[in-house]
Short mmCIF file of C-alpha atoms and ligand atoms in Angstrom, two decimals:
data_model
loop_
_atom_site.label_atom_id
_atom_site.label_comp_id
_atom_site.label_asym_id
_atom_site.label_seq_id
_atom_site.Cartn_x
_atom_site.Cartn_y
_atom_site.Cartn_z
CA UNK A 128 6.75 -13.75 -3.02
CA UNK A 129 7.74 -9.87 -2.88
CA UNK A 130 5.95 -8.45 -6.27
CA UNK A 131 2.83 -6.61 -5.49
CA UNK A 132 1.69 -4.09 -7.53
CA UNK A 133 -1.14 -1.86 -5.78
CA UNK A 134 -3.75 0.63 -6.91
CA UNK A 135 -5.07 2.97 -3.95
CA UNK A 136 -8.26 4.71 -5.63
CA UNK A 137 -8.58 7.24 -2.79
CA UNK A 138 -11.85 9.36 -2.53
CA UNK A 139 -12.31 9.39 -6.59
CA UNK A 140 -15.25 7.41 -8.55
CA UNK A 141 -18.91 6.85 -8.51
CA UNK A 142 -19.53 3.38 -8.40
CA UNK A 143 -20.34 2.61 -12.41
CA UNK A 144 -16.68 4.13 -12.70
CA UNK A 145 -14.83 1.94 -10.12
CA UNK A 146 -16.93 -1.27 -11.58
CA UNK A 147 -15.75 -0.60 -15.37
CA UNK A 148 -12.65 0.26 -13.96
CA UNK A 149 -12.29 -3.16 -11.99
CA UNK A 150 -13.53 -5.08 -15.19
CA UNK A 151 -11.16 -3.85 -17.15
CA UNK A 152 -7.91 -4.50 -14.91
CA UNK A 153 -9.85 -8.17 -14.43
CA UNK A 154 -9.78 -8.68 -18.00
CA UNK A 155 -6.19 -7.07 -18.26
CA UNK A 156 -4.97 -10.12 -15.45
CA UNK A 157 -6.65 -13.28 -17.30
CA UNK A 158 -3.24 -12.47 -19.68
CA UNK A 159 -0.60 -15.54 -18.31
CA UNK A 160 1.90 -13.20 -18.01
CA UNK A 161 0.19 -10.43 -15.49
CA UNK A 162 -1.33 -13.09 -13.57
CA UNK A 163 1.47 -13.86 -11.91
CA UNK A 164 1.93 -10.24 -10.92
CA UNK A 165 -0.61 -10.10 -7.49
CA UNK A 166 -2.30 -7.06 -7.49
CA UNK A 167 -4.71 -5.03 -5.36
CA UNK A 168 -6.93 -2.60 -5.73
CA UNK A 169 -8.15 -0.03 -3.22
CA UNK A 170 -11.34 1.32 -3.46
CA UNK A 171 -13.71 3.56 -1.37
CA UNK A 172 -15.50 1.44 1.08
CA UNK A 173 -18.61 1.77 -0.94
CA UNK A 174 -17.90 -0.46 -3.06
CA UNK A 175 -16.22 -3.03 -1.69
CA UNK A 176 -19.07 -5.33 -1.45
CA UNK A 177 -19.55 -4.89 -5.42
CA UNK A 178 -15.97 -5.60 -6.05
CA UNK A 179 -15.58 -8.63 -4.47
CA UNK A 180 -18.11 -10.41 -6.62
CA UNK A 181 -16.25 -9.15 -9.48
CA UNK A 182 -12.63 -9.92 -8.75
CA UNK A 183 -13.71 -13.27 -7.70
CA UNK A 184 -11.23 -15.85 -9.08
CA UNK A 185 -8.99 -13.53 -10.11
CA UNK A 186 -5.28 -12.74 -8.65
CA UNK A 187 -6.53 -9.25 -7.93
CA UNK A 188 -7.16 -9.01 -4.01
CA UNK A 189 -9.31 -6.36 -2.67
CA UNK A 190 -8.16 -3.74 0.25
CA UNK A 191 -9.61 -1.33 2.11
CA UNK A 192 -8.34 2.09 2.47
CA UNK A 193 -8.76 2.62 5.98
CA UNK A 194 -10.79 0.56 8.69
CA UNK A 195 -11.33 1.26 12.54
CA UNK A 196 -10.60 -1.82 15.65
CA UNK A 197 -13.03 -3.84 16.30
CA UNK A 198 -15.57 -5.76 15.46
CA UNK A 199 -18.92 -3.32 16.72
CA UNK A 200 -19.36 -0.45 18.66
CA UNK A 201 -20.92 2.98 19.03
CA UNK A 202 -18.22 4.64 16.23
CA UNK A 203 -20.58 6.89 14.15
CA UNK A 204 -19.07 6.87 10.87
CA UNK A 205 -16.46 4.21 11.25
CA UNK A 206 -16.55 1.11 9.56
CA UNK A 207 -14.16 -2.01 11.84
CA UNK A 208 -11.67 -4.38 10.36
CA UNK A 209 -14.19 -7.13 10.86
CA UNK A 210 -16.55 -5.70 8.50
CA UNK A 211 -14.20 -4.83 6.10
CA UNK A 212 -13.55 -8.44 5.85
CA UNK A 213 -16.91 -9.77 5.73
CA UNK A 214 -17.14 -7.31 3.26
CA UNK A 215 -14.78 -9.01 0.96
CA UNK A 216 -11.48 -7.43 1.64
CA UNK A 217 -8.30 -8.90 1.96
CA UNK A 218 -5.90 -6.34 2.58
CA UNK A 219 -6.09 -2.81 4.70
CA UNK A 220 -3.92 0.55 4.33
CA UNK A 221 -2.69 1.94 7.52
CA UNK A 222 -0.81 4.69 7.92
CA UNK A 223 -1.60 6.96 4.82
CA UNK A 224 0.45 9.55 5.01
CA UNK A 225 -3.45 11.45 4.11
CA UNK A 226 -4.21 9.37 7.12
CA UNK A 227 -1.37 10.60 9.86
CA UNK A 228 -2.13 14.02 8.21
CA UNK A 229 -5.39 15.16 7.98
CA UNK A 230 -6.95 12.91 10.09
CA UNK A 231 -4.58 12.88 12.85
CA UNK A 232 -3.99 8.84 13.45
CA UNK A 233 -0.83 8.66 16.03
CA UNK A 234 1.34 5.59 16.52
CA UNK A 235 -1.13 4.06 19.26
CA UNK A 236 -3.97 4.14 17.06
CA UNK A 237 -1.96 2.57 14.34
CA UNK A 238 -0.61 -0.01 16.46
CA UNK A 239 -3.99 -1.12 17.25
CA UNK A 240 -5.27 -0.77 13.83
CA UNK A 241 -2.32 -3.15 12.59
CA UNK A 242 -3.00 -5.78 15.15
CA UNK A 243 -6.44 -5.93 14.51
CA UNK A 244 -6.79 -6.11 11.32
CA UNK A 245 -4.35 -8.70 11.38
CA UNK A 246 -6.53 -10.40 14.17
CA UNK A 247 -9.43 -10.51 11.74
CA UNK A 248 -7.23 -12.23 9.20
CA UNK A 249 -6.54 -9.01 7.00
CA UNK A 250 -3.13 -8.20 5.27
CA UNK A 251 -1.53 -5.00 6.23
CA UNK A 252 -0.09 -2.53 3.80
CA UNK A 253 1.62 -0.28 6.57
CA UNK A 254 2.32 3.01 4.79
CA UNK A 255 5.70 5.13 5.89
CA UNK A 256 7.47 8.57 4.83
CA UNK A 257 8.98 11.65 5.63
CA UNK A 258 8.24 14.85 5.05
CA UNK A 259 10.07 17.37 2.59
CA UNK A 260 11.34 18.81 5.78
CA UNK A 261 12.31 15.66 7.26
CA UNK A 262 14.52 14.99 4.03
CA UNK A 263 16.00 18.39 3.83
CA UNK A 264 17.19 18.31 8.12
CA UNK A 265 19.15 14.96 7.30
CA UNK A 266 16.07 13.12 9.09
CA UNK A 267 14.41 10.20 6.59
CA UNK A 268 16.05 7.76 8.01
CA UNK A 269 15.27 8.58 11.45
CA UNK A 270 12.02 9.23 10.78
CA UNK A 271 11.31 5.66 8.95
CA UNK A 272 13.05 3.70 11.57
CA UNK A 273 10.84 5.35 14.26
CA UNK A 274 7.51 4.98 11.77
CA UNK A 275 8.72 1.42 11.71
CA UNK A 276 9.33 0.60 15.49
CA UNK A 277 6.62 2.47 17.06
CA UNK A 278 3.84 0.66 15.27
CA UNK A 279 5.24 -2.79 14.07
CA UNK A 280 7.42 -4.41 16.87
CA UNK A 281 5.72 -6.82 19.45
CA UNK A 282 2.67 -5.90 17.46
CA UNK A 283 2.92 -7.96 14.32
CA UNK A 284 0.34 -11.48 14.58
CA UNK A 285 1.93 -12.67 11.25
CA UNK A 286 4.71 -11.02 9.26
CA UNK A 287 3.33 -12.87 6.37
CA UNK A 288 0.56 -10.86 6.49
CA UNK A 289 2.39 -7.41 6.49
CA UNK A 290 3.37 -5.58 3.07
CA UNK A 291 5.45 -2.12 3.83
CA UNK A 292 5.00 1.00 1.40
CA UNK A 293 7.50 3.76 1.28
CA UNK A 294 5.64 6.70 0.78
CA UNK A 295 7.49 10.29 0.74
CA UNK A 296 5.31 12.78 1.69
CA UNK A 297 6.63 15.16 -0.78
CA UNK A 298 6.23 13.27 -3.74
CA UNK A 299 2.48 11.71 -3.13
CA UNK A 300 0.28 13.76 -5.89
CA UNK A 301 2.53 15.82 -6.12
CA UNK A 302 4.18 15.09 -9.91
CA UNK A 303 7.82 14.67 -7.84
CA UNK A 304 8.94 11.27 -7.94
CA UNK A 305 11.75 10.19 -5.82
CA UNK A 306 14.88 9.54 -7.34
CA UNK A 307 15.36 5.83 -8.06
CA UNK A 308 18.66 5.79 -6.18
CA UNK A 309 16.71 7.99 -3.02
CA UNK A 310 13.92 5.23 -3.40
CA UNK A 311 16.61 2.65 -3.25
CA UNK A 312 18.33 3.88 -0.17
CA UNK A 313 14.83 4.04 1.72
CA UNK A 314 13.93 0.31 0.82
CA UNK A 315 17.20 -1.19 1.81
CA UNK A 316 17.26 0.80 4.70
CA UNK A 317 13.74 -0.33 5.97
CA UNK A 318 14.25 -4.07 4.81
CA UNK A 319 17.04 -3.84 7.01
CA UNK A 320 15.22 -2.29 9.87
CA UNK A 321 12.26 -5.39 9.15
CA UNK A 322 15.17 -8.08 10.14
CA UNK A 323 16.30 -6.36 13.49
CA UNK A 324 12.53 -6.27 14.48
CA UNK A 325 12.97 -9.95 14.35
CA UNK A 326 10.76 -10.11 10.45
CA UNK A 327 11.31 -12.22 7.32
CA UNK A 328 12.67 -9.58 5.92
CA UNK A 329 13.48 -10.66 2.43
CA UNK A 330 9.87 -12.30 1.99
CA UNK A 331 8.23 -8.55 3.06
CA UNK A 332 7.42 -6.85 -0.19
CA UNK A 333 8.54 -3.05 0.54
CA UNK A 334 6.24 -1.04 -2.22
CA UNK A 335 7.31 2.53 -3.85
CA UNK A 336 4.50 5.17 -3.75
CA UNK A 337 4.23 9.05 -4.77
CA UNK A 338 4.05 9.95 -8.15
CA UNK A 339 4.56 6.58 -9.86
CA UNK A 340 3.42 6.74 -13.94
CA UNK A 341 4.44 4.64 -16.26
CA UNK A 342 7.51 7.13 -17.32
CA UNK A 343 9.41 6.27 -14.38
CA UNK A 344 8.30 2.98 -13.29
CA UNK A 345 10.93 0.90 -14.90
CA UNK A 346 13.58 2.77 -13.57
CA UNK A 347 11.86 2.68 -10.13
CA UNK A 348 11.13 -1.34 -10.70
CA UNK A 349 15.04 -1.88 -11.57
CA UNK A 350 16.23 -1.30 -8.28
CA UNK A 351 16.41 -4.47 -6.73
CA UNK A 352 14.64 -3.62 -3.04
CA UNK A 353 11.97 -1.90 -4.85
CA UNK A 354 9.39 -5.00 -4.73
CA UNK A 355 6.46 -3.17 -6.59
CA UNK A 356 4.01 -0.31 -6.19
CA UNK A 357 1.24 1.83 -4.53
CA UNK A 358 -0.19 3.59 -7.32
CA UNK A 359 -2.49 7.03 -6.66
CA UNK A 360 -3.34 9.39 -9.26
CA UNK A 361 -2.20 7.01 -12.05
CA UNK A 362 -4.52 4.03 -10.73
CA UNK A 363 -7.65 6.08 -12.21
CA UNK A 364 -7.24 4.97 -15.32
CA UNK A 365 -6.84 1.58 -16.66
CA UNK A 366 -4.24 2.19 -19.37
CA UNK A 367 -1.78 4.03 -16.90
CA UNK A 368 -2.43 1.46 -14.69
CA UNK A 369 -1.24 -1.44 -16.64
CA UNK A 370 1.68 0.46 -18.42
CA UNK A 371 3.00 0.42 -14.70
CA UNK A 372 2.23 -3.48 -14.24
CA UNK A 373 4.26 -3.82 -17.82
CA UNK A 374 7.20 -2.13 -16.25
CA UNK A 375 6.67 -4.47 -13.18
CA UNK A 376 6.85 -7.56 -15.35
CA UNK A 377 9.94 -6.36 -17.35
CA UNK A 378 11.76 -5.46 -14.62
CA UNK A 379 11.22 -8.50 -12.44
CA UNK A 380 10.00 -11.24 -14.19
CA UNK A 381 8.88 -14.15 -12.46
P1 LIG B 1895 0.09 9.28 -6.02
O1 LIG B 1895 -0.42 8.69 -4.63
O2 LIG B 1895 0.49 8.12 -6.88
O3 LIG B 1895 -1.11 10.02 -6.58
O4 LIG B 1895 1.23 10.19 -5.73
C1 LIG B 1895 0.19 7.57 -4.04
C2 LIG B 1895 -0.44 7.27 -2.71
O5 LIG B 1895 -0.75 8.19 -1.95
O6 LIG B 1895 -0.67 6.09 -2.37
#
């Protein structure tokens, strides 16, 4: 199943605010309708513990945002995969663009983080996007087919643990969505890529992120390789939040 609709809570919230947050999208998915919609949420590490007890039962997974190889080792400051999913979560970002950017993760590190975590029975939401100046030299393509091959082929354990999100750079926080028709092209395009690395592709949900609110979600949603969301800034709050999961369900009910 393709829909996924995905919350990535990024370094915002103390924890009373993520917990009332993460009650209120529970009680949001007892309705029959959003149920079917699996979601995820994202939260600092913190409080992943927390949040497992309280999206027990429901079809609301839990991810973490970032997690390091391995099980144990002398990583000051690094939390592994493994504990991650002792910790309760299901899924893992890698490749945040915030990741690749600020931090400085390069294809090898990436391709180890994806095969670990998958190793350690975590879902992968492998994040990809250009840059504005990517775009503007004629280069997103390029650049998602290389994002793509350097970190998923002869790498993936299980491609039904793999989820992609296409994240421009130049539209992540930054109030600049992409244009339905430019999200389009960069969803087809990488579904198509998925299928000559050998994947599923038309089981791989391929998620939209940067800028997503509920005023352009439907029109993101109606484009038929746009499987869903990764949610940032509009994630924070509970009512934004499921305005975007009522686009999801109008646009591609079950
Ligand atoms: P945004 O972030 O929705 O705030 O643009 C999306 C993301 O980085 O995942």
């Amino acid at each position: 199943m393709r829909r996924l609709l995905a919350a990535n809570w990024k370094m915002h919230l103390y924890a009373e605010q993520a917990l009332t947050l993460t009650q209120q999208l529970r009680a949001a998915w007892e309705a029959p309708e959003l149920r079917t919609l699996p979601g995820i949420v994202f939260p600092p590490a913190l409080y992943l513990r927390e949040l497992a007890m309280q999206l027990a039962g429901s079809s609301i997974a839990l991810g973490a945002q970032n997690g390091y190889p391995g099980e144990f080792g002398a990583f000051t400051g690094e939390i592994s995969m493994a504990q991650l999913a002792a910790a309760g979560a299901t899924w893992v970002l890698v490749g945040h663009s915030e990741r690749r950017q600020y931090f400085g993760e390069n294809a090898e590190l990436l391709r180890k983080k994806v095969q670990d975590a998958q190793a350690r029975s975590l879902s992968v939401l492998y994040c990809v996007g250009e840059t504005l100046a990517e775009r503007e030299a004629g280069r997103t393509l390029f650049r998602l087919q290389t994002q793509l091959q350097e970190v998923l082929s002869e790498n993936i354990i299980d491609w039904n643990r793999l989820a992609i999100a296409y994240e421009p750079v130049w539209a992540i926080g930054t109030g600049i969505n992409a244009t339905p028709d430019q999200a389009q092209e960069a969803h087809a395009y990488l579904r198509m890529q998925l299928a000559q690395l050998g994947a599923p592709a038309d089981q791989i949900p391929i998620l939209y992120g940067g800028s997503l609110k509920p005023d352009n979600a439907y029109a993101l949603f109606s484009q038929p390789d746009i499987d869903g969301g990764l949610v940032g800034g509009a994630s924070l709050s509970a009512d934004s939040f499921l305005a975007i999961a009522q686009a999801h369900l109008q646009t591609k009910p079950l």
